[in-house]
Amino acid sequence: MPLERSTIEALARHLDSCVKEVRDTEKLTDQHPEMSWEEAYAIQEAWRALALAEGARLVGFKAGLTSVAKMKQMGVETPVFGYLLDRFAIAEGGEAAAASLIHPRIEPEIAFVMKKRLAGPGVTLAQVLAATDFVIPAIEVIDSRYRDFRFDLKSVIADNTSAARFVLGGRARPVEALDLRTLGVVLSINGEARAFGAGAAVLGHPAAAVAELANHLARRGEALEAGQVVLSGGITEALAVAAGDHVLLEVAELGTVGFRFS
Ligand code: 0L1
Ligand code: MG
């Protein structure tokens, strides 16, 4: 039986309370095994509406589970998409309070900042590159609201694909000057290099993830807008972090970005 609108909104409020109270929960499909893909995204969107009504600002979107390493780590096969709010942003070189997160993990990503509106369907990689103002190194902090990061795809979509924090920094550069497939990344924690990869790990080219995102948004009556940020997906597996950790991402040709968990 389809989920009632009141149930969709109650589930969005439940996930929101998990974030605000820094506590985990069972995956939503344990109670609602019949949940459809449409309903999973409807919960995510109801949660977004709740945040916007509180005064949060939508600053962009994210693609998740876009690399073989991430898909293997989580035992899934399809990319998923979520949104980014201004309240998720950490200042470059700044701090994130570990006590405000349940069980954070970090991912090295390439962020795109759009200079033009990009609307699907049928968006291609070349159209993504033409609509991109610049790319910049990004670290995404994911923090699944589900106990022990155990979930299925529908539950993770409802949970805004575990989005929690992100930091952008290093050098912002136009895409024309770069081959994003061969950009190497090194992710270090407390000075120890812990994960390595190159842009091609993300669907063969990080812009392919942005194209998939734009086409997904089109199916939901939305588009990427000028000035919005897109996190194109983790290049390596995600690494667990804890209070006191210093995190640093180095990206070839794009410099470094880091922050500290306080
Ligand atoms: O950004 C991501 O790849 C995360 C997607 C959601 C799954 C997870 O929490 O690892
Ligand atoms: Mg990610």
mmCIF file of C-alpha atoms and ligand atoms in Angstrom:
data_model
loop_
_atom_site.group_PDB
_atom_site.id
_atom_site.type_symbol
_atom_site.label_atom_id
_atom_site.label_comp_id
_atom_site.label_asym_id
_atom_site.label_seq_id
_atom_site.Cartn_x
_atom_site.Cartn_y
_atom_site.Cartn_z
ATOM 1 C CA MET A 1 0.000 0.000 0.000
ATOM 2 C CA PRO A 2 1.419 3.467 -0.877
ATOM 3 C CA LEU A 3 2.687 5.584 2.017
ATOM 4 C CA GLU A 4 0.299 8.334 3.107
ATOM 5 C CA ARG A 5 1.564 11.919 2.764
ATOM 6 C CA SER A 6 1.361 12.215 6.572
ATOM 7 C CA THR A 7 3.647 9.168 6.923
ATOM 8 C CA ILE A 8 6.165 10.624 4.448
ATOM 9 C CA GLU A 9 6.274 13.851 6.460
ATOM 10 C CA ALA A 10 6.507 11.985 9.773
ATOM 11 C CA LEU A 11 9.463 9.948 8.464
ATOM 12 C CA ALA A 12 11.194 13.153 7.319
ATOM 13 C CA ARG A 13 10.684 14.638 10.806
ATOM 14 C CA HIS A 14 12.029 11.424 12.346
ATOM 15 C CA LEU A 15 15.278 11.640 10.355
ATOM 16 C CA ASP A 16 15.519 15.345 11.173
ATOM 17 C CA SER A 17 15.229 14.587 14.884
ATOM 18 C CA CYS A 18 18.020 12.003 14.574
ATOM 19 C CA VAL A 19 20.301 14.735 13.185
ATOM 20 C CA LYS A 20 19.297 17.287 15.792
ATOM 21 C CA GLU A 21 19.575 14.846 18.700
ATOM 22 C CA VAL A 22 22.682 13.112 17.266
ATOM 23 C CA ARG A 23 21.213 9.620 17.508
ATOM 24 C CA ASP A 24 20.899 6.741 15.104
ATOM 25 C CA THR A 25 17.842 4.768 14.035
ATOM 26 C CA GLU A 26 16.802 1.581 12.291
ATOM 27 C CA LYS A 27 16.594 1.875 8.516
ATOM 28 C CA LEU A 28 13.181 3.125 7.398
ATOM 29 C CA THR A 29 12.419 0.071 5.279
ATOM 30 C CA ASP A 30 12.391 -2.105 8.441
ATOM 31 C CA GLN A 31 9.037 -0.471 9.288
ATOM 32 C CA HIS A 32 8.037 0.261 5.674
ATOM 33 C CA PRO A 33 9.339 -2.592 3.504
ATOM 34 C CA GLU A 34 6.910 -1.619 0.740
ATOM 35 C CA MET A 35 8.500 1.848 0.276
ATOM 36 C CA SER A 36 8.920 2.754 -3.417
ATOM 37 C CA TRP A 37 11.787 4.724 -5.029
ATOM 38 C CA GLU A 38 9.379 7.612 -5.534
ATOM 39 C CA GLU A 39 8.430 7.569 -1.843
ATOM 40 C CA ALA A 40 12.092 7.424 -0.786
ATOM 41 C CA TYR A 41 12.820 10.613 -2.745
ATOM 42 C CA ALA A 42 9.550 12.145 -1.477
ATOM 43 C CA ILE A 43 10.783 11.667 2.126
ATOM 44 C CA GLN A 44 14.118 13.270 1.192
ATOM 45 C CA GLU A 45 12.269 16.217 -0.376
ATOM 46 C CA ALA A 46 9.918 16.582 2.596
ATOM 47 C CA TRP A 47 13.005 16.758 4.826
ATOM 48 C CA ARG A 48 14.491 19.434 2.578
ATOM 49 C CA ALA A 49 11.239 21.442 2.747
ATOM 50 C CA LEU A 50 11.381 21.226 6.549
ATOM 51 C CA ALA A 51 14.937 22.648 6.566
ATOM 52 C CA LEU A 52 14.072 25.431 4.122
ATOM 53 C CA ALA A 53 11.057 26.361 6.261
ATOM 54 C CA GLU A 54 13.480 26.691 9.194
ATOM 55 C CA GLY A 55 15.568 29.161 7.175
ATOM 56 C CA ALA A 56 18.220 26.873 5.692
ATOM 57 C CA ARG A 57 19.364 27.669 2.130
ATOM 58 C CA LEU A 58 19.764 25.127 -0.644
ATOM 59 C CA VAL A 59 23.329 25.536 -2.003
ATOM 60 C CA GLY A 60 23.548 22.545 -4.327
ATOM 61 C CA PHE A 61 23.340 18.797 -4.737
ATOM 62 C CA LYS A 62 25.428 15.655 -4.388
ATOM 63 C CA ALA A 63 25.863 12.375 -6.148
ATOM 64 C CA GLY A 64 26.693 9.384 -3.960
ATOM 65 C CA LEU A 65 27.804 5.809 -4.508
ATOM 66 C CA THR A 66 29.374 6.825 -7.825
ATOM 67 C CA SER A 67 32.667 4.913 -7.538
ATOM 68 C CA VAL A 68 33.388 1.219 -7.647
ATOM 69 C CA ALA A 69 35.161 1.571 -4.267
ATOM 70 C CA LYS A 70 32.069 3.099 -2.637
ATOM 71 C CA MET A 71 29.650 0.685 -4.272
ATOM 72 C CA LYS A 72 31.784 -2.235 -3.076
ATOM 73 C CA GLN A 73 32.107 -0.755 0.413
ATOM 74 C CA MET A 74 28.335 -0.398 0.741
ATOM 75 C CA GLY A 75 27.324 -3.478 -1.305
ATOM 76 C CA VAL A 76 25.154 -1.561 -3.824
ATOM 77 C CA GLU A 77 25.167 -0.886 -7.568
ATOM 78 C CA THR A 78 23.340 2.388 -8.293
ATOM 79 C CA PRO A 79 24.262 6.048 -7.734
ATOM 80 C CA VAL A 80 21.976 8.057 -5.466
ATOM 81 C CA PHE A 81 21.391 11.809 -5.196
ATOM 82 C CA GLY A 82 20.873 14.272 -2.371
ATOM 83 C CA TYR A 83 20.880 17.990 -1.608
ATOM 84 C CA LEU A 84 23.314 20.342 0.128
ATOM 85 C CA LEU A 85 22.318 23.074 2.599
ATOM 86 C CA ASP A 86 24.327 26.116 3.673
ATOM 87 C CA ARG A 87 24.363 24.711 7.208
ATOM 88 C CA PHE A 88 26.415 21.688 5.991
ATOM 89 C CA ALA A 89 29.398 23.849 4.950
ATOM 90 C CA ILE A 90 32.626 23.872 6.979
ATOM 91 C CA ALA A 91 35.144 26.704 6.422
ATOM 92 C CA GLU A 92 38.371 25.663 4.727
ATOM 93 C CA GLY A 93 40.929 25.076 7.481
ATOM 94 C CA GLY A 94 38.107 25.246 10.020
ATOM 95 C CA GLU A 95 36.593 22.827 12.485
ATOM 96 C CA ALA A 96 33.656 20.441 12.650
ATOM 97 C CA ALA A 97 32.338 19.367 16.042
ATOM 98 C CA ALA A 98 32.540 15.575 16.253
ATOM 99 C CA ALA A 99 29.892 15.687 19.008
ATOM 100 C CA SER A 100 27.378 17.027 16.463
ATOM 101 C CA LEU A 101 27.704 13.888 14.312
ATOM 102 C CA ILE A 102 26.741 10.256 14.884
ATOM 103 C CA HIS A 103 29.560 8.293 13.210
ATOM 104 C CA PRO A 104 31.177 10.522 10.575
ATOM 105 C CA ARG A 105 33.172 9.305 7.607
ATOM 106 C CA ILE A 106 35.035 11.386 5.022
ATOM 107 C CA GLU A 107 35.231 11.109 1.250
ATOM 108 C CA PRO A 108 37.563 12.855 -1.234
ATOM 109 C CA GLU A 109 35.576 14.463 -4.039
ATOM 110 C CA ILE A 110 35.754 16.938 -6.906
ATOM 111 C CA ALA A 111 33.157 19.694 -6.555
ATOM 112 C CA PHE A 112 31.678 21.479 -9.566
ATOM 113 C CA VAL A 113 30.353 25.026 -9.318
ATOM 114 C CA MET A 114 27.890 25.848 -12.079
ATOM 115 C CA LYS A 115 27.972 29.039 -14.139
ATOM 116 C CA LYS A 116 24.776 28.272 -16.075
ATOM 117 C CA ARG A 117 21.480 26.562 -15.470
ATOM 118 C CA LEU A 118 21.712 22.897 -16.500
ATOM 119 C CA ALA A 119 18.403 21.140 -17.083
ATOM 120 C CA GLY A 120 17.760 17.590 -18.275
ATOM 121 C CA PRO A 121 16.663 15.274 -19.638
ATOM 122 C CA GLY A 122 19.487 14.036 -21.845
ATOM 123 C CA VAL A 123 22.281 16.109 -20.284
ATOM 124 C CA THR A 124 25.671 14.946 -21.588
ATOM 125 C CA LEU A 125 29.149 15.113 -20.118
ATOM 126 C CA ALA A 126 30.085 17.843 -22.628
ATOM 127 C CA GLN A 127 27.079 19.928 -21.545
ATOM 128 C CA VAL A 128 28.157 19.579 -17.914
ATOM 129 C CA LEU A 129 31.645 20.847 -18.754
ATOM 130 C CA ALA A 130 30.193 23.780 -20.739
ATOM 131 C CA ALA A 131 27.918 24.746 -17.823
ATOM 132 C CA THR A 132 30.688 24.512 -15.171
ATOM 133 C CA ASP A 133 32.273 27.671 -13.809
ATOM 134 C CA PHE A 134 35.098 25.864 -11.991
ATOM 135 C CA VAL A 135 36.023 22.700 -10.144
ATOM 136 C CA ILE A 136 37.538 22.664 -6.664
ATOM 137 C CA PRO A 137 38.683 19.986 -4.181
ATOM 138 C CA ALA A 138 36.053 18.922 -1.675
ATOM 139 C CA ILE A 139 35.836 16.663 1.346
ATOM 140 C CA GLU A 140 32.386 15.351 2.070
ATOM 141 C CA VAL A 141 31.552 14.248 5.612
ATOM 142 C CA ILE A 142 28.843 11.614 5.474
ATOM 143 C CA ASP A 143 26.957 10.561 8.593
ATOM 144 C CA SER A 144 24.288 7.960 7.944
ATOM 145 C CA ARG A 145 21.455 8.252 10.411
ATOM 146 C CA TYR A 146 21.193 4.454 10.314
ATOM 147 C CA ARG A 147 22.709 2.257 12.977
ATOM 148 C CA ASP A 148 26.196 1.058 11.972
ATOM 149 C CA PHE A 149 25.730 2.471 8.437
ATOM 150 C CA ARG A 150 23.442 -0.514 7.699
ATOM 151 C CA PHE A 151 20.851 0.420 5.127
ATOM 152 C CA ASP A 152 19.391 -0.323 1.731
ATOM 153 C CA LEU A 153 19.227 2.130 -1.158
ATOM 154 C CA LYS A 154 15.695 3.341 -0.515
ATOM 155 C CA SER A 155 16.463 4.062 3.132
ATOM 156 C CA VAL A 156 19.662 5.901 2.199
ATOM 157 C CA ILE A 157 17.847 8.031 -0.399
ATOM 158 C CA ALA A 158 15.283 9.051 2.226
ATOM 159 C CA ASP A 159 18.224 9.892 4.521
ATOM 160 C CA ASN A 160 19.500 12.471 2.002
ATOM 161 C CA THR A 161 22.266 10.023 1.028
ATOM 162 C CA SER A 162 23.966 10.474 4.422
ATOM 163 C CA ALA A 163 24.830 14.129 3.655
ATOM 164 C CA ALA A 164 26.129 15.931 6.744
ATOM 165 C CA ARG A 165 28.997 18.389 6.092
ATOM 166 C CA PHE A 166 31.343 19.415 3.302
ATOM 167 C CA VAL A 167 34.346 21.645 2.850
ATOM 168 C CA LEU A 168 35.596 23.217 -0.378
ATOM 169 C CA GLY A 169 39.083 24.637 -0.799
ATOM 170 C CA GLY A 170 42.379 24.658 -2.615
ATOM 171 C CA ARG A 171 42.464 26.094 -6.147
ATOM 172 C CA ALA A 172 39.294 26.768 -8.091
ATOM 173 C CA ARG A 173 40.085 26.098 -11.764
ATOM 174 C CA PRO A 174 38.090 26.069 -14.992
ATOM 175 C CA VAL A 175 37.543 22.573 -16.367
ATOM 176 C CA GLU A 176 38.972 23.367 -19.821
ATOM 177 C CA ALA A 177 42.515 23.306 -18.438
ATOM 178 C CA LEU A 178 42.178 19.914 -16.747
ATOM 179 C CA ASP A 179 41.716 16.214 -17.444
ATOM 180 C CA LEU A 180 39.481 15.325 -14.504
ATOM 181 C CA ARG A 181 39.905 11.587 -15.164
ATOM 182 C CA THR A 182 43.603 11.593 -14.384
ATOM 183 C CA LEU A 183 43.597 13.995 -11.429
ATOM 184 C CA GLY A 184 45.171 12.106 -8.540
ATOM 185 C CA VAL A 185 43.896 12.509 -4.985
ATOM 186 C CA VAL A 186 45.485 11.626 -1.648
ATOM 187 C CA LEU A 187 43.387 11.738 1.521
ATOM 188 C CA SER A 188 45.315 11.928 4.803
ATOM 189 C CA ILE A 189 44.279 11.740 8.440
ATOM 190 C CA ASN A 190 46.708 13.115 11.030
ATOM 191 C CA GLY A 191 49.482 13.276 8.429
ATOM 192 C CA GLU A 192 49.099 9.657 7.332
ATOM 193 C CA ALA A 193 48.074 9.077 3.694
ATOM 194 C CA ARG A 194 45.101 6.728 3.988
ATOM 195 C CA ALA A 195 43.280 6.624 0.623
ATOM 196 C CA PHE A 196 44.343 7.308 -2.978
ATOM 197 C CA GLY A 197 42.629 7.463 -6.322
ATOM 198 C CA ALA A 198 41.992 9.421 -9.511
ATOM 199 C CA GLY A 199 38.951 11.202 -10.910
ATOM 200 C CA ALA A 200 38.121 8.365 -13.309
ATOM 201 C CA ALA A 201 37.028 6.295 -10.296
ATOM 202 C CA VAL A 202 33.772 8.304 -10.425
ATOM 203 C CA LEU A 203 31.769 6.738 -13.281
ATOM 204 C CA GLY A 204 34.803 7.061 -15.616
ATOM 205 C CA HIS A 205 34.712 10.892 -15.337
ATOM 206 C CA PRO A 206 33.366 13.035 -12.453
ATOM 207 C CA ALA A 207 31.303 15.108 -14.922
ATOM 208 C CA ALA A 208 29.378 11.923 -15.796
ATOM 209 C CA ALA A 209 28.033 11.925 -12.216
ATOM 210 C CA VAL A 210 26.925 15.560 -12.631
ATOM 211 C CA ALA A 211 25.141 14.630 -15.881
ATOM 212 C CA GLU A 212 23.354 11.754 -14.107
ATOM 213 C CA LEU A 213 22.391 14.147 -11.310
ATOM 214 C CA ALA A 214 21.001 16.745 -13.765
ATOM 215 C CA ASN A 215 18.956 14.033 -15.486
ATOM 216 C CA HIS A 216 17.703 12.773 -12.125
ATOM 217 C CA LEU A 217 16.661 16.329 -11.158
ATOM 218 C CA ALA A 218 14.811 16.689 -14.462
ATOM 219 C CA ARG A 219 12.739 13.614 -13.608
ATOM 220 C CA ARG A 220 11.756 15.456 -10.406
ATOM 221 C CA GLY A 221 11.000 18.778 -12.128
ATOM 222 C CA GLU A 222 14.225 20.465 -11.008
ATOM 223 C CA ALA A 223 17.521 21.608 -12.535
ATOM 224 C CA LEU A 224 21.003 22.666 -11.481
ATOM 225 C CA GLU A 225 21.158 26.453 -11.169
ATOM 226 C CA ALA A 226 24.024 28.906 -11.723
ATOM 227 C CA GLY A 227 26.141 29.204 -8.566
ATOM 228 C CA GLN A 228 25.122 25.838 -7.153
ATOM 229 C CA VAL A 229 27.750 23.398 -5.879
ATOM 230 C CA VAL A 230 27.731 19.749 -6.893
ATOM 231 C CA LEU A 231 29.679 17.079 -5.029
ATOM 232 C CA SER A 232 30.344 14.508 -7.745
ATOM 233 C CA GLY A 233 30.972 11.516 -5.470
ATOM 234 C CA GLY A 234 33.667 9.859 -3.381
ATOM 235 C CA ILE A 235 36.752 8.826 -5.373
ATOM 236 C CA THR A 236 37.823 6.283 -2.736
ATOM 237 C CA GLU A 237 36.084 4.349 0.007
ATOM 238 C CA ALA A 238 34.933 6.494 2.957
ATOM 239 C CA LEU A 239 37.173 6.705 6.065
ATOM 240 C CA ALA A 240 35.937 6.922 9.657
ATOM 241 C CA VAL A 241 37.059 9.981 11.643
ATOM 242 C CA ALA A 242 36.918 10.993 15.295
ATOM 243 C CA ALA A 243 37.415 14.010 17.549
ATOM 244 C CA GLY A 244 40.938 15.395 17.322
ATOM 245 C CA ASP A 245 41.576 14.168 13.756
ATOM 246 C CA HIS A 246 43.143 16.518 11.194
ATOM 247 C CA VAL A 247 41.952 15.734 7.692
ATOM 248 C CA LEU A 248 43.730 16.817 4.506
ATOM 249 C CA LEU A 249 42.916 16.226 0.850
ATOM 250 C CA GLU A 250 45.533 16.868 -1.844
ATOM 251 C CA VAL A 251 44.361 16.971 -5.455
ATOM 252 C CA ALA A 252 46.836 17.203 -8.353
ATOM 253 C CA GLU A 253 46.693 20.656 -9.987
ATOM 254 C CA LEU A 254 44.007 21.814 -7.530
ATOM 255 C CA GLY A 255 45.920 22.080 -4.257
ATOM 256 C CA THR A 256 44.824 21.083 -0.776
ATOM 257 C CA VAL A 257 41.823 21.437 1.493
ATOM 258 C CA GLY A 258 41.519 20.379 5.107
ATOM 259 C CA PHE A 259 39.829 20.811 8.450
ATOM 260 C CA ARG A 260 39.871 19.448 11.975
ATOM 261 C CA PHE A 261 37.346 17.439 13.962
ATOM 262 C CA SER A 262 37.128 19.145 17.340
HETATM 263 O O1 0L1 B 1 28.218 10.352 -0.658
HETATM 264 C C1 0L1 B 1 28.095 9.123 -0.656
HETATM 265 O O2 0L1 B 1 28.638 8.368 -1.489
HETATM 266 C C2 0L1 B 1 27.243 8.510 0.408
HETATM 267 C C3 0L1 B 1 26.078 7.825 -0.156
HETATM 268 C C4 0L1 B 1 25.270 7.161 0.915
HETATM 269 C C5 0L1 B 1 25.818 5.878 1.396
HETATM 270 C C6 0L1 B 1 26.775 6.038 2.543
HETATM 271 O O3 0L1 B 1 26.382 6.532 3.602
HETATM 272 O O4 0L1 B 1 27.915 5.594 2.411
HETATM 273 MG MG MG B 2 29.985 11.563 -1.152
#
